């Protein structure tokens, strides 16, 4: 899966999802985000099994794919890259 999105849009959405994902949970997947690429859009979904927060971002790229990643780690990575201008 490969895509290109605006740094500020991605950082904004990742910051928003932090309030939805579980930090301390007995179900580890709940601390992850589901990232799905479909055509020219990326869907980022966070859930705690009571609240679900899906958000769609416009992207460049046609490759499809999906996966999960730690919400906290992804936010840290994007934040660090945004400060350095590398993303």
PDB file of C-alpha atoms in Angstrom:
ATOM      1  CA  UNK A   1       0.000   0.000   0.000  1.00  0.00           C
ATOM      2  CA  UNK A   2       1.440   3.332  -1.034  1.00  0.00           C
ATOM      3  CA  UNK A   3      -0.238   6.728  -0.939  1.00  0.00           C
ATOM      4  CA  UNK A   4       0.483  10.427  -0.670  1.00  0.00           C
ATOM      5  CA  UNK A   5      -1.537  12.831   1.506  1.00  0.00           C
ATOM      6  CA  UNK A   6      -1.184  16.330   2.888  1.00  0.00           C
ATOM      7  CA  UNK A   7       1.012  16.449   6.005  1.00  0.00           C
ATOM      8  CA  UNK A   8      -1.304  18.800   7.856  1.00  0.00           C
ATOM      9  CA  UNK A   9      -4.454  16.803   7.014  1.00  0.00           C
ATOM     10  CA  UNK A  10      -2.884  13.531   8.160  1.00  0.00           C
ATOM     11  CA  UNK A  11      -1.528  15.045  11.366  1.00  0.00           C
ATOM     12  CA  UNK A  12      -4.910  16.615  12.157  1.00  0.00           C
ATOM     13  CA  UNK A  13      -6.742  13.309  11.716  1.00  0.00           C
ATOM     14  CA  UNK A  14      -4.200  11.330  13.722  1.00  0.00           C
ATOM     15  CA  UNK A  15      -4.435  13.831  16.576  1.00  0.00           C
ATOM     16  CA  UNK A  16      -8.237  13.564  16.563  1.00  0.00           C
ATOM     17  CA  UNK A  17      -8.196   9.759  16.676  1.00  0.00           C
ATOM     18  CA  UNK A  18      -6.115   9.724  19.875  1.00  0.00           C
ATOM     19  CA  UNK A  19      -9.260  10.449  21.892  1.00  0.00           C
ATOM     20  CA  UNK A  20     -11.028   7.382  20.502  1.00  0.00           C
ATOM     21  CA  UNK A  21      -8.404   4.622  20.679  1.00  0.00           C
ATOM     22  CA  UNK A  22      -7.910   2.749  23.933  1.00  0.00           C
ATOM     23  CA  UNK A  23      -4.586   3.290  25.649  1.00  0.00           C
ATOM     24  CA  UNK A  24      -4.845   0.534  28.235  1.00  0.00           C
ATOM     25  CA  UNK A  25      -6.964  -2.307  26.969  1.00  0.00           C
ATOM     26  CA  UNK A  26      -7.225  -6.042  27.296  1.00  0.00           C
ATOM     27  CA  UNK A  27      -7.796  -6.167  23.522  1.00  0.00           C
ATOM     28  CA  UNK A  28      -4.541  -4.821  21.988  1.00  0.00           C
ATOM     29  CA  UNK A  29      -5.999  -4.164  18.515  1.00  0.00           C
ATOM     30  CA  UNK A  30      -8.106  -1.351  20.012  1.00  0.00           C
ATOM     31  CA  UNK A  31      -4.960   0.751  20.412  1.00  0.00           C
ATOM     32  CA  UNK A  32      -4.433   0.570  16.635  1.00  0.00           C
ATOM     33  CA  UNK A  33      -5.818   2.491  13.682  1.00  0.00           C
ATOM     34  CA  UNK A  34      -7.172   0.792  10.579  1.00  0.00           C
ATOM     35  CA  UNK A  35      -5.777   2.481   7.460  1.00  0.00           C
ATOM     36  CA  UNK A  36      -7.433   1.548   4.156  1.00  0.00           C
ATOM     37  CA  UNK A  37      -6.384   2.803   0.723  1.00  0.00           C
ATOM     38  CA  UNK A  38      -9.002   2.615  -2.020  1.00  0.00           C
ATOM     39  CA  UNK A  39      -8.304   4.495  -5.218  1.00  0.00           C
ATOM     40  CA  UNK A  40      -7.857   8.177  -4.441  1.00  0.00           C
ATOM     41  CA  UNK A  41      -8.999   8.059  -0.839  1.00  0.00           C
ATOM     42  CA  UNK A  42      -7.598   6.892   2.471  1.00  0.00           C
ATOM     43  CA  UNK A  43      -9.903   5.882   5.314  1.00  0.00           C
ATOM     44  CA  UNK A  44      -8.520   6.019   8.851  1.00  0.00           C
ATOM     45  CA  UNK A  45     -10.712   4.287  11.439  1.00  0.00           C
ATOM     46  CA  UNK A  46     -10.331   4.285  15.217  1.00  0.00           C
ATOM     47  CA  UNK A  47     -12.635   2.473  17.633  1.00  0.00           C
ATOM     48  CA  UNK A  48     -13.032   1.568  21.281  1.00  0.00           C
ATOM     49  CA  UNK A  49     -15.941  -0.805  20.491  1.00  0.00           C
ATOM     50  CA  UNK A  50     -18.477   1.812  21.649  1.00  0.00           C
ATOM     51  CA  UNK A  51     -17.379   4.725  19.480  1.00  0.00           C
ATOM     52  CA  UNK A  52     -16.098   4.415  15.928  1.00  0.00           C
ATOM     53  CA  UNK A  53     -14.364   7.301  14.191  1.00  0.00           C
ATOM     54  CA  UNK A  54     -13.864   6.787  10.461  1.00  0.00           C
ATOM     55  CA  UNK A  55     -12.440   9.653   8.423  1.00  0.00           C
ATOM     56  CA  UNK A  56     -11.702   9.855   4.717  1.00  0.00           C
ATOM     57  CA  UNK A  57      -8.733  11.775   3.293  1.00  0.00           C
ATOM     58  CA  UNK A  58      -8.050  12.471  -0.364  1.00  0.00           C
ATOM     59  CA  UNK A  59      -4.813  10.956  -1.592  1.00  0.00           C
ATOM     60  CA  UNK A  60      -2.739  10.430  -4.667  1.00  0.00           C
ATOM     61  CA  UNK A  61      -2.232   6.882  -5.813  1.00  0.00           C
ATOM     62  CA  UNK A  62      -4.282   4.033  -7.166  1.00  0.00           C
ATOM     63  CA  UNK A  63      -2.887   1.148  -5.127  1.00  0.00           C
ATOM     64  CA  UNK A  64      -5.344  -0.599  -2.791  1.00  0.00           C
ATOM     65  CA  UNK A  65      -4.489  -2.028   0.602  1.00  0.00           C
ATOM     66  CA  UNK A  66      -5.281  -2.053   4.307  1.00  0.00           C
ATOM     67  CA  UNK A  67      -3.504  -2.535   7.588  1.00  0.00           C
ATOM     68  CA  UNK A  68      -3.381  -1.552  11.229  1.00  0.00           C
ATOM     69  CA  UNK A  69      -0.755   0.382  13.131  1.00  0.00           C
ATOM     70  CA  UNK A  70      -0.368   1.644  16.666  1.00  0.00           C
ATOM     71  CA  UNK A  71      -2.163   5.001  16.840  1.00  0.00           C
ATOM     72  CA  UNK A  72       0.375   6.434  19.268  1.00  0.00           C
ATOM     73  CA  UNK A  73       3.416   5.323  17.259  1.00  0.00           C
ATOM     74  CA  UNK A  74       1.961   6.548  13.968  1.00  0.00           C
ATOM     75  CA  UNK A  75       1.216   9.984  15.462  1.00  0.00           C
ATOM     76  CA  UNK A  76       4.749  10.175  16.891  1.00  0.00           C
ATOM     77  CA  UNK A  77       6.261   9.212  13.539  1.00  0.00           C
ATOM     78  CA  UNK A  78       4.218  11.696  11.509  1.00  0.00           C
ATOM     79  CA  UNK A  79       4.794  14.463  14.068  1.00  0.00           C
ATOM     80  CA  UNK A  80       8.555  13.938  13.998  1.00  0.00           C
ATOM     81  CA  UNK A  81       8.669  13.851  10.200  1.00  0.00           C
ATOM     82  CA  UNK A  82       6.467  16.929   9.888  1.00  0.00           C
ATOM     83  CA  UNK A  83       8.820  18.929  12.108  1.00  0.00           C
ATOM     84  CA  UNK A  84      11.757  17.892   9.960  1.00  0.00           C
ATOM     85  CA  UNK A  85       9.872  18.314   6.674  1.00  0.00           C
ATOM     86  CA  UNK A  86      10.546  14.736   5.552  1.00  0.00           C
ATOM     87  CA  UNK A  87       7.052  13.374   4.944  1.00  0.00           C
TER      88      UNK A  87
END
